[in-house]
CSV table of C-alpha atoms in Angstrom, one decimal:
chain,number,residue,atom,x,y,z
X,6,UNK,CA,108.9,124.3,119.0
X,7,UNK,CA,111.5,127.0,118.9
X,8,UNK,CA,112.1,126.4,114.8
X,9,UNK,CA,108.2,126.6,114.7
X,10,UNK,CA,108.1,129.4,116.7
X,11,UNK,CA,111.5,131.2,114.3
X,12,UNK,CA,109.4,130.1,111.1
X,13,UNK,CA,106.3,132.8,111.5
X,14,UNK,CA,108.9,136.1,112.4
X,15,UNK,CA,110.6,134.9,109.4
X,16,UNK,CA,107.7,134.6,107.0
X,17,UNK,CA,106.5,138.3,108.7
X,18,UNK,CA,109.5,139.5,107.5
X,19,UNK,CA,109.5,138.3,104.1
X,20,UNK,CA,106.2,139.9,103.5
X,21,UNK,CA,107.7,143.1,105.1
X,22,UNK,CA,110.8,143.5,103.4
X,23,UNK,CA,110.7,141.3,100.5
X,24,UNK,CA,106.8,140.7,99.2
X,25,UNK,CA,106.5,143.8,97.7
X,26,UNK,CA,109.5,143.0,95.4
X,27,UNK,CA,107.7,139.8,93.8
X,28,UNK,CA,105.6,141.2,90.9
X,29,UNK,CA,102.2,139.2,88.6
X,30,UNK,CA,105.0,137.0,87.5
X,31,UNK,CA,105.6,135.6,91.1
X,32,UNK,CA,102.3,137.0,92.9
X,33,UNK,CA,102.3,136.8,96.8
X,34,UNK,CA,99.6,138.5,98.6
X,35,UNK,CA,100.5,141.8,99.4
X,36,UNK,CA,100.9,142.6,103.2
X,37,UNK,CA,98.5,145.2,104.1
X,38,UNK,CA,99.5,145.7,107.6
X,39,UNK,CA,101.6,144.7,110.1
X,40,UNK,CA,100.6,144.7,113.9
X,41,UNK,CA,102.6,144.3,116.6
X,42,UNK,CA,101.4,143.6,120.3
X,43,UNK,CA,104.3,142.5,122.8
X,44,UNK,CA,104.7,138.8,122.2
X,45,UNK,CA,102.0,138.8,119.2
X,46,UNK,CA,102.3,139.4,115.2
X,47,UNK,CA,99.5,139.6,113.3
X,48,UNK,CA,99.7,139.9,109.5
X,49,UNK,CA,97.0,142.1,107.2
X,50,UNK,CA,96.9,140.0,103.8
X,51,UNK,CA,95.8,141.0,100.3
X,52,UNK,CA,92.4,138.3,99.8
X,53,UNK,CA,94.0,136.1,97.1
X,54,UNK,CA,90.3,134.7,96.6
X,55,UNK,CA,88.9,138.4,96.0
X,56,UNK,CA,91.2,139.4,93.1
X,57,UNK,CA,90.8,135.8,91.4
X,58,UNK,CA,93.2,133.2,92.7
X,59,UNK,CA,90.1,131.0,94.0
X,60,UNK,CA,91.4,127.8,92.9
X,61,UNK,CA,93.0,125.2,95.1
X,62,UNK,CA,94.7,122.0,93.6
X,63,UNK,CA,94.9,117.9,95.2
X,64,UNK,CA,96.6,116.9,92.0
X,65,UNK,CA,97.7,118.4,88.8
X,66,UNK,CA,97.8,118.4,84.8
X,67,UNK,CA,101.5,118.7,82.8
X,68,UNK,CA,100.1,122.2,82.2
X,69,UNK,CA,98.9,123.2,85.7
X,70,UNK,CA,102.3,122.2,86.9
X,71,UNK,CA,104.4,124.1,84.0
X,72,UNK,CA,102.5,127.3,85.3
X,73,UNK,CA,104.1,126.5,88.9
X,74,UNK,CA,107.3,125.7,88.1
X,75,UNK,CA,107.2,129.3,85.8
X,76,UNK,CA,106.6,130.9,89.3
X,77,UNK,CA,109.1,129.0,90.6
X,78,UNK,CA,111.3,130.5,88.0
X,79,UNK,CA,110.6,134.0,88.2
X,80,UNK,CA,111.1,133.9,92.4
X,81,UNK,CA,114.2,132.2,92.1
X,82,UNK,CA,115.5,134.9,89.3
X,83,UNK,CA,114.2,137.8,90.9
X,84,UNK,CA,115.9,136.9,94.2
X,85,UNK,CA,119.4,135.5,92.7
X,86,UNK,CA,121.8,137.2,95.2
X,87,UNK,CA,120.0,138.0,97.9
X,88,UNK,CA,121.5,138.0,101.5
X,89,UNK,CA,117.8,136.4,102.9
X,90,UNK,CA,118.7,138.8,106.0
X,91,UNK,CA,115.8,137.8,108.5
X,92,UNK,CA,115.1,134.9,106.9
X,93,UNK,CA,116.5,131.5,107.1
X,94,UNK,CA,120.4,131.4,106.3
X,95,UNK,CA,119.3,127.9,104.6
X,96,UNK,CA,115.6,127.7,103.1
X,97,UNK,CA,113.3,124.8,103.1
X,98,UNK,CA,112.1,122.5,106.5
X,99,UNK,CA,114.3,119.2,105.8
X,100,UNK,CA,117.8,120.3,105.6
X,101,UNK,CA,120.4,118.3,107.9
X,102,UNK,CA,121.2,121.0,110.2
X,103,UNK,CA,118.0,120.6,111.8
X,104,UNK,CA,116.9,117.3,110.8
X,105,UNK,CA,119.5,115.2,113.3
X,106,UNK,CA,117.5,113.2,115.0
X,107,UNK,CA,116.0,111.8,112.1
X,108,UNK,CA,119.5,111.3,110.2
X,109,UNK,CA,119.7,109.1,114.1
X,110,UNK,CA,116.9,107.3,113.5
X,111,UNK,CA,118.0,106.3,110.0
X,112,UNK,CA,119.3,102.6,109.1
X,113,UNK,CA,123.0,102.5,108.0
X,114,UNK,CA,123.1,102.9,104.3
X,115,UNK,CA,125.1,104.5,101.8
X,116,UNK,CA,122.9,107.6,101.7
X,117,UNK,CA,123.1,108.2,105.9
X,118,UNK,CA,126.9,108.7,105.1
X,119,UNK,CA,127.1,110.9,102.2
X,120,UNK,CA,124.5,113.2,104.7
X,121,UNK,CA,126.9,115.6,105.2
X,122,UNK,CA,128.8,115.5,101.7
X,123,UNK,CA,125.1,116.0,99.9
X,124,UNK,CA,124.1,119.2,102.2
X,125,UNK,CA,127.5,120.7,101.8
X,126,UNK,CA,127.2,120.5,98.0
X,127,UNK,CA,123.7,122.3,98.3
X,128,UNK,CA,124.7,125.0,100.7
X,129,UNK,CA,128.2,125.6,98.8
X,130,UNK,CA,126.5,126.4,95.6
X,131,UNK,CA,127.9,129.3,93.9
X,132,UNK,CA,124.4,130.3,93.1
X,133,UNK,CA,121.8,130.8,95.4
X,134,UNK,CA,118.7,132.8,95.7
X,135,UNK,CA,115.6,132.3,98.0
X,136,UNK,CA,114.0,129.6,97.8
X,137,UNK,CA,109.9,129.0,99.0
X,138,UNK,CA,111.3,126.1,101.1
X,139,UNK,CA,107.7,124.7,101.3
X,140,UNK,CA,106.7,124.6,97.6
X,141,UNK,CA,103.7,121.8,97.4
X,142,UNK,CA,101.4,122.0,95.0
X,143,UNK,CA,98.2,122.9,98.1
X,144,UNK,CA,100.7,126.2,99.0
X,145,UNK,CA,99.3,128.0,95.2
X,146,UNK,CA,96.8,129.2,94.2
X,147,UNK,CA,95.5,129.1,90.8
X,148,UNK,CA,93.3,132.2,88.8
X,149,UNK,CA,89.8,130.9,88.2
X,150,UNK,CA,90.7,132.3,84.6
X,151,UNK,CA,93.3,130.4,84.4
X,152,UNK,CA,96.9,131.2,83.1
X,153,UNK,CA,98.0,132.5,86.3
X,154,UNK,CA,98.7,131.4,90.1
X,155,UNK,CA,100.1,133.0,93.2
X,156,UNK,CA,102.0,131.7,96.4
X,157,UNK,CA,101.6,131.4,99.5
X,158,UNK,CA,103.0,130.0,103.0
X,159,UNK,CA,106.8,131.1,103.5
X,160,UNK,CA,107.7,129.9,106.8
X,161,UNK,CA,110.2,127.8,105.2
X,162,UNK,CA,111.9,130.7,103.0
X,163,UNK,CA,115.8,131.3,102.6
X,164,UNK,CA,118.8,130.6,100.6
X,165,UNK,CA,119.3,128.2,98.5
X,166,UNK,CA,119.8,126.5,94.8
X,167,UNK,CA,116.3,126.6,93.0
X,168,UNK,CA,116.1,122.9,91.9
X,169,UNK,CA,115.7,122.3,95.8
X,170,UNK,CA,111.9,124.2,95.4
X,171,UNK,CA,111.4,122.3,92.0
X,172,UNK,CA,112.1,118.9,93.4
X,173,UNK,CA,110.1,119.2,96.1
X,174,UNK,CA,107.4,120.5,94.0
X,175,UNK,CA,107.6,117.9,91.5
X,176,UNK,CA,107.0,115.3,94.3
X,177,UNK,CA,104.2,116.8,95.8
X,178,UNK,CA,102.2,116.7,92.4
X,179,UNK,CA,103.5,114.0,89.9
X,180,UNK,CA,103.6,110.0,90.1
X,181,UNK,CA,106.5,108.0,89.2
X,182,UNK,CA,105.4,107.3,85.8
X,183,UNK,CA,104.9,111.3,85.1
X,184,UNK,CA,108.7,111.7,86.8
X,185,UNK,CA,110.0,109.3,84.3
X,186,UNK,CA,108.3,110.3,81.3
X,187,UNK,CA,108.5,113.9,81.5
X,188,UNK,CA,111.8,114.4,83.2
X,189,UNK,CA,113.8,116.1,80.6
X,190,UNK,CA,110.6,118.2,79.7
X,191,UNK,CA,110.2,119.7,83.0
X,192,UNK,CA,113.9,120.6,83.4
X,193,UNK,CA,113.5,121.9,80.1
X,194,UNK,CA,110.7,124.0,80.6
X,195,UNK,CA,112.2,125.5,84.3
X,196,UNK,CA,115.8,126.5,83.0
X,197,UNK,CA,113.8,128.5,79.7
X,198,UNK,CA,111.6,130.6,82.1
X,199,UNK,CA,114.2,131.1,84.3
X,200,UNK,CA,116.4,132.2,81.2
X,201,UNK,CA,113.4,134.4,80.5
X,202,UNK,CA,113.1,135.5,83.7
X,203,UNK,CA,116.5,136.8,84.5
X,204,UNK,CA,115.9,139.4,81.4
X,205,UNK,CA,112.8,140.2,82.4
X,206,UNK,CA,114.9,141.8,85.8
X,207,UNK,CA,117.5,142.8,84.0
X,208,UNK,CA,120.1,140.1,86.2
X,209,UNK,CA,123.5,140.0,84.6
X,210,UNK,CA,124.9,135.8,85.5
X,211,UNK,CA,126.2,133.5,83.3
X,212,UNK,CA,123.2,131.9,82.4
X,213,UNK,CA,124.8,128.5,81.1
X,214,UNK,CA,127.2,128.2,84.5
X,215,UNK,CA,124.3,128.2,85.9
X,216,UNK,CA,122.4,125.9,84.6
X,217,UNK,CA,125.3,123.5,84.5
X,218,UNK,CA,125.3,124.0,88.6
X,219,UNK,CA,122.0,123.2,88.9
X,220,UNK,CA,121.6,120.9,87.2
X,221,UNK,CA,124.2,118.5,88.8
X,222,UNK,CA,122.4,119.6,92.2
X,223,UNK,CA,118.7,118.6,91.0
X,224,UNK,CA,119.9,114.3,92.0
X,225,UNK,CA,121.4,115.8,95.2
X,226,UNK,CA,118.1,117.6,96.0
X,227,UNK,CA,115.9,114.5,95.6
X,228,UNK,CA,118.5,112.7,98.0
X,229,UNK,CA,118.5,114.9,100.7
X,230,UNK,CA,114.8,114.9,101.3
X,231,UNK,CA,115.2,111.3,100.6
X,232,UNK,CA,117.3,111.3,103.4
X,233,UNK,CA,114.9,113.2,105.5
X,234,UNK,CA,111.9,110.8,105.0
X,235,UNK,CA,113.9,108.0,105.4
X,236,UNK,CA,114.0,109.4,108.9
X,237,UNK,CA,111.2,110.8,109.5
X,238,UNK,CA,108.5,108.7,107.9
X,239,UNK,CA,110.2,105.9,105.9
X,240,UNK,CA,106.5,104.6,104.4
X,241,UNK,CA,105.8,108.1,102.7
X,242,UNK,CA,103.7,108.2,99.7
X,243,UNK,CA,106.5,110.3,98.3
X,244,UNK,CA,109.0,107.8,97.9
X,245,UNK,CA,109.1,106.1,95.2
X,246,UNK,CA,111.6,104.7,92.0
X,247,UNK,CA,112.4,108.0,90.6
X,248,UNK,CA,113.4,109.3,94.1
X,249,UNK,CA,115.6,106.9,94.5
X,250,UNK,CA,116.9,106.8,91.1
X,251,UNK,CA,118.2,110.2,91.8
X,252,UNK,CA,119.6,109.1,94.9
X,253,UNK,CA,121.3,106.7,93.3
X,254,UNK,CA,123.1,109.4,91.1
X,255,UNK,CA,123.5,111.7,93.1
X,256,UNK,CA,125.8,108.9,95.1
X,257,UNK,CA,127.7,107.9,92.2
X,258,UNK,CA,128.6,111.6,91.6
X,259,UNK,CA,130.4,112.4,95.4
């Protein structure tokens, strides 16, 4: 209840303090107001549905999804470095420091012991921006025009490596089969926007360092929320072959 409770005053203060810094390449609704009344928030909101973004998706093409994971890459490059002051010091809903009780719950297996290794290699990532932290494909909204989406829904946002938001997105949209087949094209398509990205804000990094990081960390995210259904809900729609094929890797690279 608490964490719940923690997850609204941070997404109020990443539409305060960090919102306005997300331009049409990452579009966010733009907070409008902010009123506070002792125990109360309430957030103003720009109307996503009045400027366009009226589209809501259960399932989506290869070419829907590219246009999400090019968000995805222009959030994580304009926000390479930040301190995520008043939001979460780790972002996303399913990492181990407050997913015990389900790590409990867990049978014995390979992946309950490498837990702790798998999050430490996350969270000790020489790169990190913010991350959405809840990046499914129903938390975007899509231009009726087309060519163009915007997020929303950052209770979940903080630090992070940006193949944890890609991951998790890919799983909320994609089959096995799509995984599998289009693997190498996704992570294709995600490191060149985010190459694209970091010029478009001017962000001095060695590009290829990190890429090679994240890289080696996309098998490590798909175990760790692995991990977390296998606590949580171990019949999951989400798991599937590929997850676990990237669990396996991830294991055979600790």
């Amino acid at each position: 209840h608490q964490r719940k409770l923690k997850s609204y005053q941070v997404e109020a203060a990443f539409y305060q303090h960090y919102a306005a810094e997300c331009d049409e390449n990452c579009k966010v609704p733009s907070l409008l107001a902010c009123i506070e009344t002792g125990k109360h928030t309430t957030l103003v909101l720009e109307d996503l549905d009045f400027i366009g973004f009226t589209e809501r998706r259960s399932e989506s093409t290869m070419v829907e999804a590219k246009l999400a994971i090019r968000w995805l890459a222009y959030f994580h490059a304009r926000f390479l470095g930040a301190s995520a002051e008043d939001l979460w010091p780790i972002g996303t809903y399913w990492h181990l420091a407050t997913r015990q009780d389900e790590l409990l719950v867990m049978p014995a297996s390979d992946l309950k012991q490498a837990a702790t290794e798998i999050d430490k290699g996350l969270n000790s990532a020489k790169f990190q921006t913010l991350v959405h932290g809840d990046a499914k494909l129903a938390n975007f909204c899509f231009h009726r025009a087309g060519g163009g989406l915007a997020a929303v829904d950052f209770q979940y946002v903080g630090k992070g490596v940006g193949v944890k938001d890609l991951a998790y997105f890919l799983g909320s949209c994609l089959n096995q089969d799509d995984l599998f087949k289009n693997e190498q094209v996704i992570l294709h398509e995600y490191f060149l926007q985010l190459k694209n990205a970091l010029f478009h804000y001017q962000i001095e990094v060695d590009f290829m360092q990190l890429q090679q990081e994240w890289r080696s960390l996309y098998p490590l995210v798909w175990a760790d929320f692995y991990r977390f259904l296998l606590g949580w809900r171990p019949g999951h729609y989400k798991i599937n072959p590929y997850m676990q094929k990237q669990t396996d890797i991830a294991l055979a690279s600790l």
